[in-house]
Short mmCIF file of N, CA and C and ligand atoms in Angstrom, two decimals:
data_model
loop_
_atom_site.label_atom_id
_atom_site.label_comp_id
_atom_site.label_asym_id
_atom_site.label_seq_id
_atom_site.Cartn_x
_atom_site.Cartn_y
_atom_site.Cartn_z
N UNK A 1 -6.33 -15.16 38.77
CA UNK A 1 -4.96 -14.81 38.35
C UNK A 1 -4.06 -16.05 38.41
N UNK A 2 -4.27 -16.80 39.64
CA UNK A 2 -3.21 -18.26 39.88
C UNK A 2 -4.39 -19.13 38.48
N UNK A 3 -5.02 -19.22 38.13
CA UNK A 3 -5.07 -20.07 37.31
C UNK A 3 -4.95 -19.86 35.92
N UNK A 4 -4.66 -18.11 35.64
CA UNK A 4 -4.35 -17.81 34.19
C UNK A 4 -2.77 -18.08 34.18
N UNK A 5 -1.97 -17.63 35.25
CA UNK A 5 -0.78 -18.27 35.31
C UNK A 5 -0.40 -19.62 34.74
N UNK A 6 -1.09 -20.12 35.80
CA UNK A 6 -1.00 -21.74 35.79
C UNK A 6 -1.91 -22.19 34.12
N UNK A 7 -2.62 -22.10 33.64
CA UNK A 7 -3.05 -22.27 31.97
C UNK A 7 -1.73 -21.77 31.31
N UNK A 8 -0.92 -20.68 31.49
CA UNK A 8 0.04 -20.10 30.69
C UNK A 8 0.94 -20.98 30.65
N UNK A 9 1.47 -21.80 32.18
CA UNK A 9 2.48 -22.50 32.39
C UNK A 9 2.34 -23.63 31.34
N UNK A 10 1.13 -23.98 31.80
CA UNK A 10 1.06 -25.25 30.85
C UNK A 10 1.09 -25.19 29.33
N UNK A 11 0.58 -24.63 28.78
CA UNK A 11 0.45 -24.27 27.19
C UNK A 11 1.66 -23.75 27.03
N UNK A 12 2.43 -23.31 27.24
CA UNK A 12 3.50 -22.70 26.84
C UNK A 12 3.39 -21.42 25.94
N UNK A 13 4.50 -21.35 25.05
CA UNK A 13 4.57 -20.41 24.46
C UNK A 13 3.67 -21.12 22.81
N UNK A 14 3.09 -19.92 22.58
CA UNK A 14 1.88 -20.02 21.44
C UNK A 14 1.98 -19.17 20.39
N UNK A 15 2.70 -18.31 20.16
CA UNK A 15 3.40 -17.45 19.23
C UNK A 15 3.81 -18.50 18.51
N UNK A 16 3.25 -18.44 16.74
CA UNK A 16 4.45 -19.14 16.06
C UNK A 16 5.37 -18.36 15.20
N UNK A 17 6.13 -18.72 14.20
CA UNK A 17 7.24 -17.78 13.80
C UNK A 17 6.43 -17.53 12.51
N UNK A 18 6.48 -16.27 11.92
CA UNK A 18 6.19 -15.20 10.62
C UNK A 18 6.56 -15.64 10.04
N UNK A 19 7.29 -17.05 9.28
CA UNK A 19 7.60 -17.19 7.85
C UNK A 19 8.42 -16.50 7.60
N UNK A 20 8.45 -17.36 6.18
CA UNK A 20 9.59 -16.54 5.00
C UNK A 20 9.08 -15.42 4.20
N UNK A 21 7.71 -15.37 4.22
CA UNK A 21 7.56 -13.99 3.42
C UNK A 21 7.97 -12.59 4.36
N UNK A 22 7.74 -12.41 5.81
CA UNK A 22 8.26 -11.83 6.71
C UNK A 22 10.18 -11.18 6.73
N UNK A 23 10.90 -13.13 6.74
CA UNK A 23 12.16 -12.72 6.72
C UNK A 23 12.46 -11.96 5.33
N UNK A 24 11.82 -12.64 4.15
CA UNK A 24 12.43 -11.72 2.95
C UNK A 24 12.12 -10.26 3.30
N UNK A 25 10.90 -9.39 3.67
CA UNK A 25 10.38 -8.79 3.85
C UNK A 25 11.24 -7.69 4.28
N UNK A 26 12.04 -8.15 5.53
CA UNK A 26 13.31 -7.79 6.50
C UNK A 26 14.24 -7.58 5.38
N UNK A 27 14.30 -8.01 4.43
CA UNK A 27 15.46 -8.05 3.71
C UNK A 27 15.25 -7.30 2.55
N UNK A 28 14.38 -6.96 2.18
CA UNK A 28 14.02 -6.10 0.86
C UNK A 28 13.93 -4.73 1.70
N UNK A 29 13.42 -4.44 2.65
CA UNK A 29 12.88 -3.34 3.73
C UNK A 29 14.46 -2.95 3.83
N UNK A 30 15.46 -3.87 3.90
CA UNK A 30 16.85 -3.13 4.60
C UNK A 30 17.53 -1.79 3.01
N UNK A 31 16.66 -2.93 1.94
CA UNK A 31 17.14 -2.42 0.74
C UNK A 31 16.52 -0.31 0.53
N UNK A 32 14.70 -0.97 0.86
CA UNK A 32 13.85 0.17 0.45
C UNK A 32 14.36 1.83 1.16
N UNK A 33 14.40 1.31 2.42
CA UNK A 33 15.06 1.98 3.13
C UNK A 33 16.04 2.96 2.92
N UNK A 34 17.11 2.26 2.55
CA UNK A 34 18.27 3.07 1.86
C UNK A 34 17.99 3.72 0.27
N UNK A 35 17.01 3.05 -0.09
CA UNK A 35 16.73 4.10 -1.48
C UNK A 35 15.90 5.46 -1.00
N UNK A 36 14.83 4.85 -0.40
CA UNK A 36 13.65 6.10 0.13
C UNK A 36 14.81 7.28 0.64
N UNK A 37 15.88 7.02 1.62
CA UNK A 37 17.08 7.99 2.44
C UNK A 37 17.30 8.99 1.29
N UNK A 38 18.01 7.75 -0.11
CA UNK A 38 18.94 8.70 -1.11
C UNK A 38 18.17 9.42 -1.49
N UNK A 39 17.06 9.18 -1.85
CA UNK A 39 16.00 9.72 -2.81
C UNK A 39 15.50 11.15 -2.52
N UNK A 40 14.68 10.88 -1.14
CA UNK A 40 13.78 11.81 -0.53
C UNK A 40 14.46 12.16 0.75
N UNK A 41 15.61 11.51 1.05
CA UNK A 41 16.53 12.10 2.97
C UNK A 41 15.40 12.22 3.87
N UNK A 42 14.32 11.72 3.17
CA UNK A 42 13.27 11.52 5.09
C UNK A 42 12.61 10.10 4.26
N UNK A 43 11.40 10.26 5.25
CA UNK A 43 9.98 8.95 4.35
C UNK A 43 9.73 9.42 3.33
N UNK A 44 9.08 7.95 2.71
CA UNK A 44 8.05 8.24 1.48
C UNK A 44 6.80 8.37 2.00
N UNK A 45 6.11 9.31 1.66
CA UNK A 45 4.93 9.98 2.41
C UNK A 45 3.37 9.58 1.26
N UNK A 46 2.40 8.13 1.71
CA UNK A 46 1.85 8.10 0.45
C UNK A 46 0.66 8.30 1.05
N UNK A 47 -0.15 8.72 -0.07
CA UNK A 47 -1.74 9.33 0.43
C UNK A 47 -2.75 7.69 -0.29
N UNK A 48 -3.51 7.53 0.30
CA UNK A 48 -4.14 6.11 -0.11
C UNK A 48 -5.76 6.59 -0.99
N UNK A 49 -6.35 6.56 -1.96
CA UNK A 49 -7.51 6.92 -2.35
C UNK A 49 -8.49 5.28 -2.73
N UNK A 50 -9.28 5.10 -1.78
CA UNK A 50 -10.15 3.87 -2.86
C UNK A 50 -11.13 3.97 -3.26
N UNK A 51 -10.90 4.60 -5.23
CA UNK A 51 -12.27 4.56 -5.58
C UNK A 51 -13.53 3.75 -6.04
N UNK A 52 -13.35 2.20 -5.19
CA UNK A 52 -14.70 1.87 -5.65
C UNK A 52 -13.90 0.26 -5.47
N UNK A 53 -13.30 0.26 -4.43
CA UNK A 53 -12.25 -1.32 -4.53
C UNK A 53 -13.47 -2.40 -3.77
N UNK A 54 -13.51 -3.28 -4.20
CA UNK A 54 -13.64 -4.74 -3.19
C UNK A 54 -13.55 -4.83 -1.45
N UNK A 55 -12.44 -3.71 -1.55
CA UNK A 55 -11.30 -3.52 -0.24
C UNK A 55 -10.81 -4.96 0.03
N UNK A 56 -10.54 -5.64 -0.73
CA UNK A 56 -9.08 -6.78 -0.88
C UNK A 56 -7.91 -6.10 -0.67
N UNK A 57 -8.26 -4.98 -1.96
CA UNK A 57 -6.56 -4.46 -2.12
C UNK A 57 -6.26 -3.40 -0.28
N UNK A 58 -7.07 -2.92 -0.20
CA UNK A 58 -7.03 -2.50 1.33
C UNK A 58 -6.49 -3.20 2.20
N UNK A 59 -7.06 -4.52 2.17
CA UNK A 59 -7.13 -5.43 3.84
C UNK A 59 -5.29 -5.72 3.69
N UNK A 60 -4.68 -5.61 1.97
CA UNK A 60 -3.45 -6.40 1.84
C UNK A 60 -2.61 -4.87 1.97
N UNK A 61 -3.02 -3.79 1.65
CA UNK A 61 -2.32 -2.62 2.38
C UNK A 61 -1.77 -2.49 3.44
N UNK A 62 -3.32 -2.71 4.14
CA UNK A 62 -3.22 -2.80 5.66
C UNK A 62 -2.09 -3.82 6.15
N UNK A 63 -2.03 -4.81 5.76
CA UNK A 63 -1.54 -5.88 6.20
C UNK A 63 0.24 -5.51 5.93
N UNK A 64 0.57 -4.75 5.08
CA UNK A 64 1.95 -3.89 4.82
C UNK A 64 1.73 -3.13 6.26
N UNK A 65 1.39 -3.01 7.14
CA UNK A 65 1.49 -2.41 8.63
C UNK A 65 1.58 -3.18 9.22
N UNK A 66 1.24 -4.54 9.51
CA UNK A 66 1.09 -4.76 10.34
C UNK A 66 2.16 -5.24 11.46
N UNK A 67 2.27 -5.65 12.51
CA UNK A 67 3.72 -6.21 12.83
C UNK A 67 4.31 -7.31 12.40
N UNK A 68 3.75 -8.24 11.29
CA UNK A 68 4.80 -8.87 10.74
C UNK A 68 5.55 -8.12 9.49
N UNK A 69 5.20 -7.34 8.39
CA UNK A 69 5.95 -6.14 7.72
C UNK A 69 6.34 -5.02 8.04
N UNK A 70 5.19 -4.58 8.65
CA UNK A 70 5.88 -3.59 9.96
C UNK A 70 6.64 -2.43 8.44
N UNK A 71 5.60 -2.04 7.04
CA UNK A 71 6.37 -0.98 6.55
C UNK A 71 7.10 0.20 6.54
N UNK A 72 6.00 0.75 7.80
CA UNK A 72 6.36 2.14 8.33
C UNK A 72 8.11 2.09 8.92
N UNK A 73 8.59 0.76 8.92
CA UNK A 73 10.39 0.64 9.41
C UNK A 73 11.29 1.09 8.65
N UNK A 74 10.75 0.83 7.66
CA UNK A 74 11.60 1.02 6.38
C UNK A 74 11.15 2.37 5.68
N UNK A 75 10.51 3.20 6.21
CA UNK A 75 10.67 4.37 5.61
C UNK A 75 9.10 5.36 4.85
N UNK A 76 8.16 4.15 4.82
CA UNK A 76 6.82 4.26 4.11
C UNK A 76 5.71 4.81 4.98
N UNK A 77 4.97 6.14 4.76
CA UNK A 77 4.36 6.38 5.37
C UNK A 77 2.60 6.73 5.20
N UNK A 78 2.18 6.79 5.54
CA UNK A 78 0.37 6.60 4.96
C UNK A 78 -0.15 7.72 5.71
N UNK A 79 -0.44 8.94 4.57
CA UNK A 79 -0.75 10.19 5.67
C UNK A 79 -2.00 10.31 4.80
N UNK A 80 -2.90 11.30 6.08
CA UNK A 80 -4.49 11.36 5.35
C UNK A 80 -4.22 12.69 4.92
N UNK A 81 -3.59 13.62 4.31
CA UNK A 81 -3.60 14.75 3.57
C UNK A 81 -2.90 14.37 1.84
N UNK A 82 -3.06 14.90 1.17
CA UNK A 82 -2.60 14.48 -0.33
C UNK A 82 -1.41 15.35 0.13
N UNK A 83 -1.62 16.58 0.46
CA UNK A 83 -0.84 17.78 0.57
C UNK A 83 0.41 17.63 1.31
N UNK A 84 0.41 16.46 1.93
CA UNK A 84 1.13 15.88 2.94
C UNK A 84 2.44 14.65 1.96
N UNK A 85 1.78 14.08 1.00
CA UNK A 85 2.13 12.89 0.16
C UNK A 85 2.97 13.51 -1.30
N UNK A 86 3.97 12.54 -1.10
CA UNK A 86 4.43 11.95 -2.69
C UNK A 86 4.07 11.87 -3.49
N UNK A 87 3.16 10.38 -3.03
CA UNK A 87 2.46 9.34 -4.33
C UNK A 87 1.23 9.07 -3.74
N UNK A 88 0.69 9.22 -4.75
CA UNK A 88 -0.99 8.66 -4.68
C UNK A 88 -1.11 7.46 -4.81
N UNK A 89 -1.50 6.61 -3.99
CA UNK A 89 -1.81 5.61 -4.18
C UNK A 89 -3.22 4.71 -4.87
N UNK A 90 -3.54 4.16 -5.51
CA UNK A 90 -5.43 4.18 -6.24
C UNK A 90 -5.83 2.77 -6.22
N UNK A 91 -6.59 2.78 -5.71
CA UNK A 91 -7.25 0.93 -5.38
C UNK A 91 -8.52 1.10 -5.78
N UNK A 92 -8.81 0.26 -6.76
CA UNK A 92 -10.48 -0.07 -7.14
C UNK A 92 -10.55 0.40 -8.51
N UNK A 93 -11.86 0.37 -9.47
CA UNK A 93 -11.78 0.58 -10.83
C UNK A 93 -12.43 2.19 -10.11
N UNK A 94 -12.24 2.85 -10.89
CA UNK A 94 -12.37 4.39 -10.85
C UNK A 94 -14.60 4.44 -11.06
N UNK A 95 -14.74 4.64 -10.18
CA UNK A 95 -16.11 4.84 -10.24
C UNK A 95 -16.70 6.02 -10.57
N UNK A 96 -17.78 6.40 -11.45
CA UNK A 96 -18.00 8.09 -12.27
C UNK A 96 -17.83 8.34 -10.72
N UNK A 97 -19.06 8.08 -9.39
CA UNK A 97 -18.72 9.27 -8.38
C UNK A 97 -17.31 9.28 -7.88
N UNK A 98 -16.46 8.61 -8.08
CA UNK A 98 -14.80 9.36 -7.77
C UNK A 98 -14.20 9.73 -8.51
N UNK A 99 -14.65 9.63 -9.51
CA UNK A 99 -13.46 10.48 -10.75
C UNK A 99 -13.34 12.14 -10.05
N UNK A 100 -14.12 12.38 -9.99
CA UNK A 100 -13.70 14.21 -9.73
C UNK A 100 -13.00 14.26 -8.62
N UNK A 101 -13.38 13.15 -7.24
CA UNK A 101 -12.73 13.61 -6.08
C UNK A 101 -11.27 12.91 -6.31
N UNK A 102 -11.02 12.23 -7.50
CA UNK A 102 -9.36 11.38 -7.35
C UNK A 102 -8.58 12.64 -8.39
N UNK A 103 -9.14 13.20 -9.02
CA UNK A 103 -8.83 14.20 -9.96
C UNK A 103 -8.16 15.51 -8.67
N UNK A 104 -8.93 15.95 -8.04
CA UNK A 104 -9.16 17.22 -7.31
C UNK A 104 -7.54 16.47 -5.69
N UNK A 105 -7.81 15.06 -5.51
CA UNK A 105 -7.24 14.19 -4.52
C UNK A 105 -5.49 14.51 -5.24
N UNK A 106 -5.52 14.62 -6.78
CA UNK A 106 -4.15 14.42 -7.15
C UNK A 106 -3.72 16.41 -7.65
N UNK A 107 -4.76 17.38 -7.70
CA UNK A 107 -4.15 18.61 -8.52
C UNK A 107 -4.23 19.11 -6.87
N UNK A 108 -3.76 18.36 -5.38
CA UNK A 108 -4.27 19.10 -4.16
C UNK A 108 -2.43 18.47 -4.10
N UNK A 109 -1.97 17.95 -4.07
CA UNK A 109 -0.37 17.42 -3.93
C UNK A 109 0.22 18.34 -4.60
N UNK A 110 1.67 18.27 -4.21
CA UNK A 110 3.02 19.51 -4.60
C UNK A 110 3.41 18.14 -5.63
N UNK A 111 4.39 19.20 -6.22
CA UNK A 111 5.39 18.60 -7.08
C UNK A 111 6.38 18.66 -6.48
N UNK A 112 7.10 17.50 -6.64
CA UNK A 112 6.68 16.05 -7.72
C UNK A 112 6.37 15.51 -7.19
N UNK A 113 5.49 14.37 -7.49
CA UNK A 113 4.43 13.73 -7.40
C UNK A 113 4.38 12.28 -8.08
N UNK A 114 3.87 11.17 -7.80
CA UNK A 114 3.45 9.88 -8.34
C UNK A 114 2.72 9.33 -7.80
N UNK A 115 1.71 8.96 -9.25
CA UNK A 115 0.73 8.11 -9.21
C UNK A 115 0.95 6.23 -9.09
N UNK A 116 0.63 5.93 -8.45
CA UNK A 116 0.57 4.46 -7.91
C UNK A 116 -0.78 4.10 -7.97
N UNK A 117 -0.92 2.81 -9.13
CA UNK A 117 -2.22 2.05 -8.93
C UNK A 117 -1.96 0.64 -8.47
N UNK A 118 -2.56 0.18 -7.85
CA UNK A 118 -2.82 -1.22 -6.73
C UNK A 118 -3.67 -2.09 -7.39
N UNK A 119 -3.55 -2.88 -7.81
CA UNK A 119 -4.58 -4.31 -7.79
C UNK A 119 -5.20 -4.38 -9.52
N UNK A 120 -5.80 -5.31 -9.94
CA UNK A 120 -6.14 -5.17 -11.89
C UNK A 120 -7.27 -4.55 -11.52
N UNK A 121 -7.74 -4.04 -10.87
CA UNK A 121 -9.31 -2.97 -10.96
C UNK A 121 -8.84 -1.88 -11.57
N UNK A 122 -7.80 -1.38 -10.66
CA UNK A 122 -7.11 0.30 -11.03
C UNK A 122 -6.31 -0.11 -12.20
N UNK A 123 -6.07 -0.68 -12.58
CA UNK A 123 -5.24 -0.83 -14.30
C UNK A 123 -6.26 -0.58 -15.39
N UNK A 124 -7.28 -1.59 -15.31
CA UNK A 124 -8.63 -1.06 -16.45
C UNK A 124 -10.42 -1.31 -15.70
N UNK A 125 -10.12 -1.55 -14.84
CA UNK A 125 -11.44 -2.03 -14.08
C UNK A 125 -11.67 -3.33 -13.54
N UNK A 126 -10.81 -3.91 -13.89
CA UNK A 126 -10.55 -5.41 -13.63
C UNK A 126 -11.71 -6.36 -13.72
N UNK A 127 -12.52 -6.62 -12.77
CA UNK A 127 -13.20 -7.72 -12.57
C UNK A 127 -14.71 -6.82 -12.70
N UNK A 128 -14.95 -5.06 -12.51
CA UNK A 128 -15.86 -4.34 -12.87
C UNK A 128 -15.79 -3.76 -13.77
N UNK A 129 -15.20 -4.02 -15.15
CA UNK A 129 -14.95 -3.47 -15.92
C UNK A 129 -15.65 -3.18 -16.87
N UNK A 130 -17.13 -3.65 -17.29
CA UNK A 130 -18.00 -3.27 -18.13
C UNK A 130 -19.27 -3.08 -17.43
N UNK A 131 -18.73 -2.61 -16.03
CA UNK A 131 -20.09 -2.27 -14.94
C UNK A 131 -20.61 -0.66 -15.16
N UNK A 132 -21.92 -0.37 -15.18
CA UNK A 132 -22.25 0.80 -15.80
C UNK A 132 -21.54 1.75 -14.81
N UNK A 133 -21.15 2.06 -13.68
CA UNK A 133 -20.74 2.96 -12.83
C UNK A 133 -19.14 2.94 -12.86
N UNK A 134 -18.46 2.48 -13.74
CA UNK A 134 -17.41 2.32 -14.07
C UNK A 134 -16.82 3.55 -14.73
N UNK A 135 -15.78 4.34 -14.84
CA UNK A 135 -15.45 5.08 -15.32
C UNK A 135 -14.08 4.93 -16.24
N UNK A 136 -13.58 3.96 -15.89
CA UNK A 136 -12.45 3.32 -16.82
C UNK A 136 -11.32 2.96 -15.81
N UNK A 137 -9.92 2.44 -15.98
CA UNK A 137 -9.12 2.63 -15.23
C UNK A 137 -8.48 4.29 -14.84
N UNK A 138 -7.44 4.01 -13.64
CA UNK A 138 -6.93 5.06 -13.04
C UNK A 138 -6.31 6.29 -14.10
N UNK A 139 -5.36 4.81 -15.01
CA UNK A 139 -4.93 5.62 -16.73
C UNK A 139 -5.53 6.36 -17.48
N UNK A 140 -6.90 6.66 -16.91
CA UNK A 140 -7.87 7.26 -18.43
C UNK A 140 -7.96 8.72 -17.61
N UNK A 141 -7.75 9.09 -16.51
CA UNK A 141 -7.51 10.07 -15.73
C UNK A 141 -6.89 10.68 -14.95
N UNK A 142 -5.67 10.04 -14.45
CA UNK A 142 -4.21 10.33 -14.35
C UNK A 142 -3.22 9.67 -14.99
N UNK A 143 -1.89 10.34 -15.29
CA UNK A 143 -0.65 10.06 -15.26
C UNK A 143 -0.27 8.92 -14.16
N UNK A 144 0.05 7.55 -14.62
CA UNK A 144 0.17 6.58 -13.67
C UNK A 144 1.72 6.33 -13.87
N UNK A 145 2.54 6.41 -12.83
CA UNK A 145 4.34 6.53 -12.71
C UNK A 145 4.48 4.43 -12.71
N UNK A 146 3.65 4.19 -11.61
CA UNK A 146 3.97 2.37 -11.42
C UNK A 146 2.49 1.68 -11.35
N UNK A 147 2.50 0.44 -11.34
CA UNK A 147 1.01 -0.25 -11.45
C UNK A 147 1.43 -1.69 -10.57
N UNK A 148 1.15 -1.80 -9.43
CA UNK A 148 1.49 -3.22 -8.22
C UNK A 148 -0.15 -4.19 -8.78
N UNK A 149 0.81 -4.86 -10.01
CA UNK A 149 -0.60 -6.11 -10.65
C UNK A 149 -0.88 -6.72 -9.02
N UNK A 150 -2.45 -7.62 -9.59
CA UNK A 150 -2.48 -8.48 -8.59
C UNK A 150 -4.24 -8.30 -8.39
N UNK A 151 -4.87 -8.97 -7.56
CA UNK A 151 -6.48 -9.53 -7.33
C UNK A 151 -6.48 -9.95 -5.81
N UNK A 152 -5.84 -9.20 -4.82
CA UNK A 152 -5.33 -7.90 -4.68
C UNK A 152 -3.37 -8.63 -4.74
N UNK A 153 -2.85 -7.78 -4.78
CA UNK A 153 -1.12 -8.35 -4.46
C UNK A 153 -1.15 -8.65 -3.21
N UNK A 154 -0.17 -9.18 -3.08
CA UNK A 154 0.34 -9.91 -1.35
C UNK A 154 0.63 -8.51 -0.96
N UNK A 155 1.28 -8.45 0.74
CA UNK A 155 1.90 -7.34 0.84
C UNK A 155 3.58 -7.74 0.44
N UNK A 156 3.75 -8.70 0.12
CA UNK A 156 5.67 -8.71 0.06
C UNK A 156 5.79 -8.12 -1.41
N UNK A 157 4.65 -8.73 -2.69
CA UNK A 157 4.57 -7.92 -3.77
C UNK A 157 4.81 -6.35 -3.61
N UNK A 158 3.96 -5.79 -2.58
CA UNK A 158 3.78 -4.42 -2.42
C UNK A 158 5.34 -3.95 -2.74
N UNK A 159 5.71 -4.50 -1.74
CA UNK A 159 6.92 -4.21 -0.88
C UNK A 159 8.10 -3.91 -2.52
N UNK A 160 8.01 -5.39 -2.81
CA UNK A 160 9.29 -5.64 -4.00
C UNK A 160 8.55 -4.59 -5.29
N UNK A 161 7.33 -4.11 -5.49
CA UNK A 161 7.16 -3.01 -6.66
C UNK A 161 7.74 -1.75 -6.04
N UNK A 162 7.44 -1.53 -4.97
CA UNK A 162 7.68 -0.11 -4.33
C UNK A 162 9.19 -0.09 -4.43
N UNK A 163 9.98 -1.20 -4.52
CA UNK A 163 11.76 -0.97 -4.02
C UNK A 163 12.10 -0.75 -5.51
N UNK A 164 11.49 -1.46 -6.69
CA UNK A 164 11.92 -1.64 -7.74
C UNK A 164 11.54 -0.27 -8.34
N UNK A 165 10.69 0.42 -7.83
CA UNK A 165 10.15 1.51 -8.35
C UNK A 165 10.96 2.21 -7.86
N UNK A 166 11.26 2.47 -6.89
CA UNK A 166 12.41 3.87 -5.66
C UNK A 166 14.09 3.10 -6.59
N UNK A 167 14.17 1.88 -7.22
CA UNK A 167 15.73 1.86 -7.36
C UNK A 167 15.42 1.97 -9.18
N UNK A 168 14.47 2.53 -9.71
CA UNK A 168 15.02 2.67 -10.87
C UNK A 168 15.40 4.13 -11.04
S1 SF4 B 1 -8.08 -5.98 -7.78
FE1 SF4 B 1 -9.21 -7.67 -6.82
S2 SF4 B 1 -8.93 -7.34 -4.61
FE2 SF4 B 1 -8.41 -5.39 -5.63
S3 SF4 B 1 -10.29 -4.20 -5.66
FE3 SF4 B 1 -10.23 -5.36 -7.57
S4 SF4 B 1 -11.39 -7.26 -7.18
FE4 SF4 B 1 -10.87 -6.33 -5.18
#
């Protein structure tokens, strides 16, 4: 214990600071916030589906949690029921075995409802796009409301589609 102390003393403090994608982050979040309030008067409640992603677009989801975005502050919430959710969220090119369960994932949600696709897979297949297990993009089987481009997007992208989407 006296010598983890004493290592601490010496090294000091080792935390470095989050950047500017962080502070903007703080600053678009103060925005999202107050739209998600007017909009919906609680959270935005989103259900996450990945049919057939890389999990890029995942790890940069995830990373919209973490404590440097810290989304869930501003109002965004990631629930495992559809029934529970808003907006669907869709990561990956639509694979034949998920077409039925992203189909069945979106007629299981209340109205109203929006579809959200993540990353150029879910736009037309992106980078699997003439792969035989491919089923087309998210568009060829739902109604898609917004589309967050990207191979996968950052999370501050996330952030600035989702505000631009809640303030139109
Ligand atoms: S868009 Fe890029 S990161 Fe996202 S699932 Fe496709 S290949 Fe992976």
């Amino acid at each position: 214990m006296k010598n983890i102390f004493k290592n601490r003393m010496i090294k000091g403090m080792v935390t470095i600071p989050v950047g500017k994608d962080a502070d903007e982050a703080d600053k678009l979040g103060v925005e999202l916030k107050a739209r998600i309030q007017k909009r919906f008067g609680r959270s935005f409640h989103i259900r996450e589906v990945d049919t057939g992603s890389c999990n890029g677009c995942e790890s940069e989801i995830i990373a919209t949690t973490n404590p440097i975005y810290d989304i869930q502050r501003f109002g965004i919430d990631f629930v495992a029921s559809p029934r529970h959710a808003d907006a669907l969220l869709v990561t990956g090119p639509v694979s034949k075995n998920m077409a039925l369960a992203l189909r069945r994932t979106y007629d299981a949600m209340a109205e109203p409802k929006f579809v959200i696709t993540l990353g150029d897979c879910a736009l037309d297949g992106g980078a699997f796009k003439d792969s035989y297990y491919v089923a087309g993009g998210v568009k060829e089987i739902l109604p898609v409301d917004l589309h967050i481009p990207g191979c996968p997007p950052s999370p501050l992208a996330i952030i600035k589609s989702l505000l631009d989407f809640l303030s139109a």
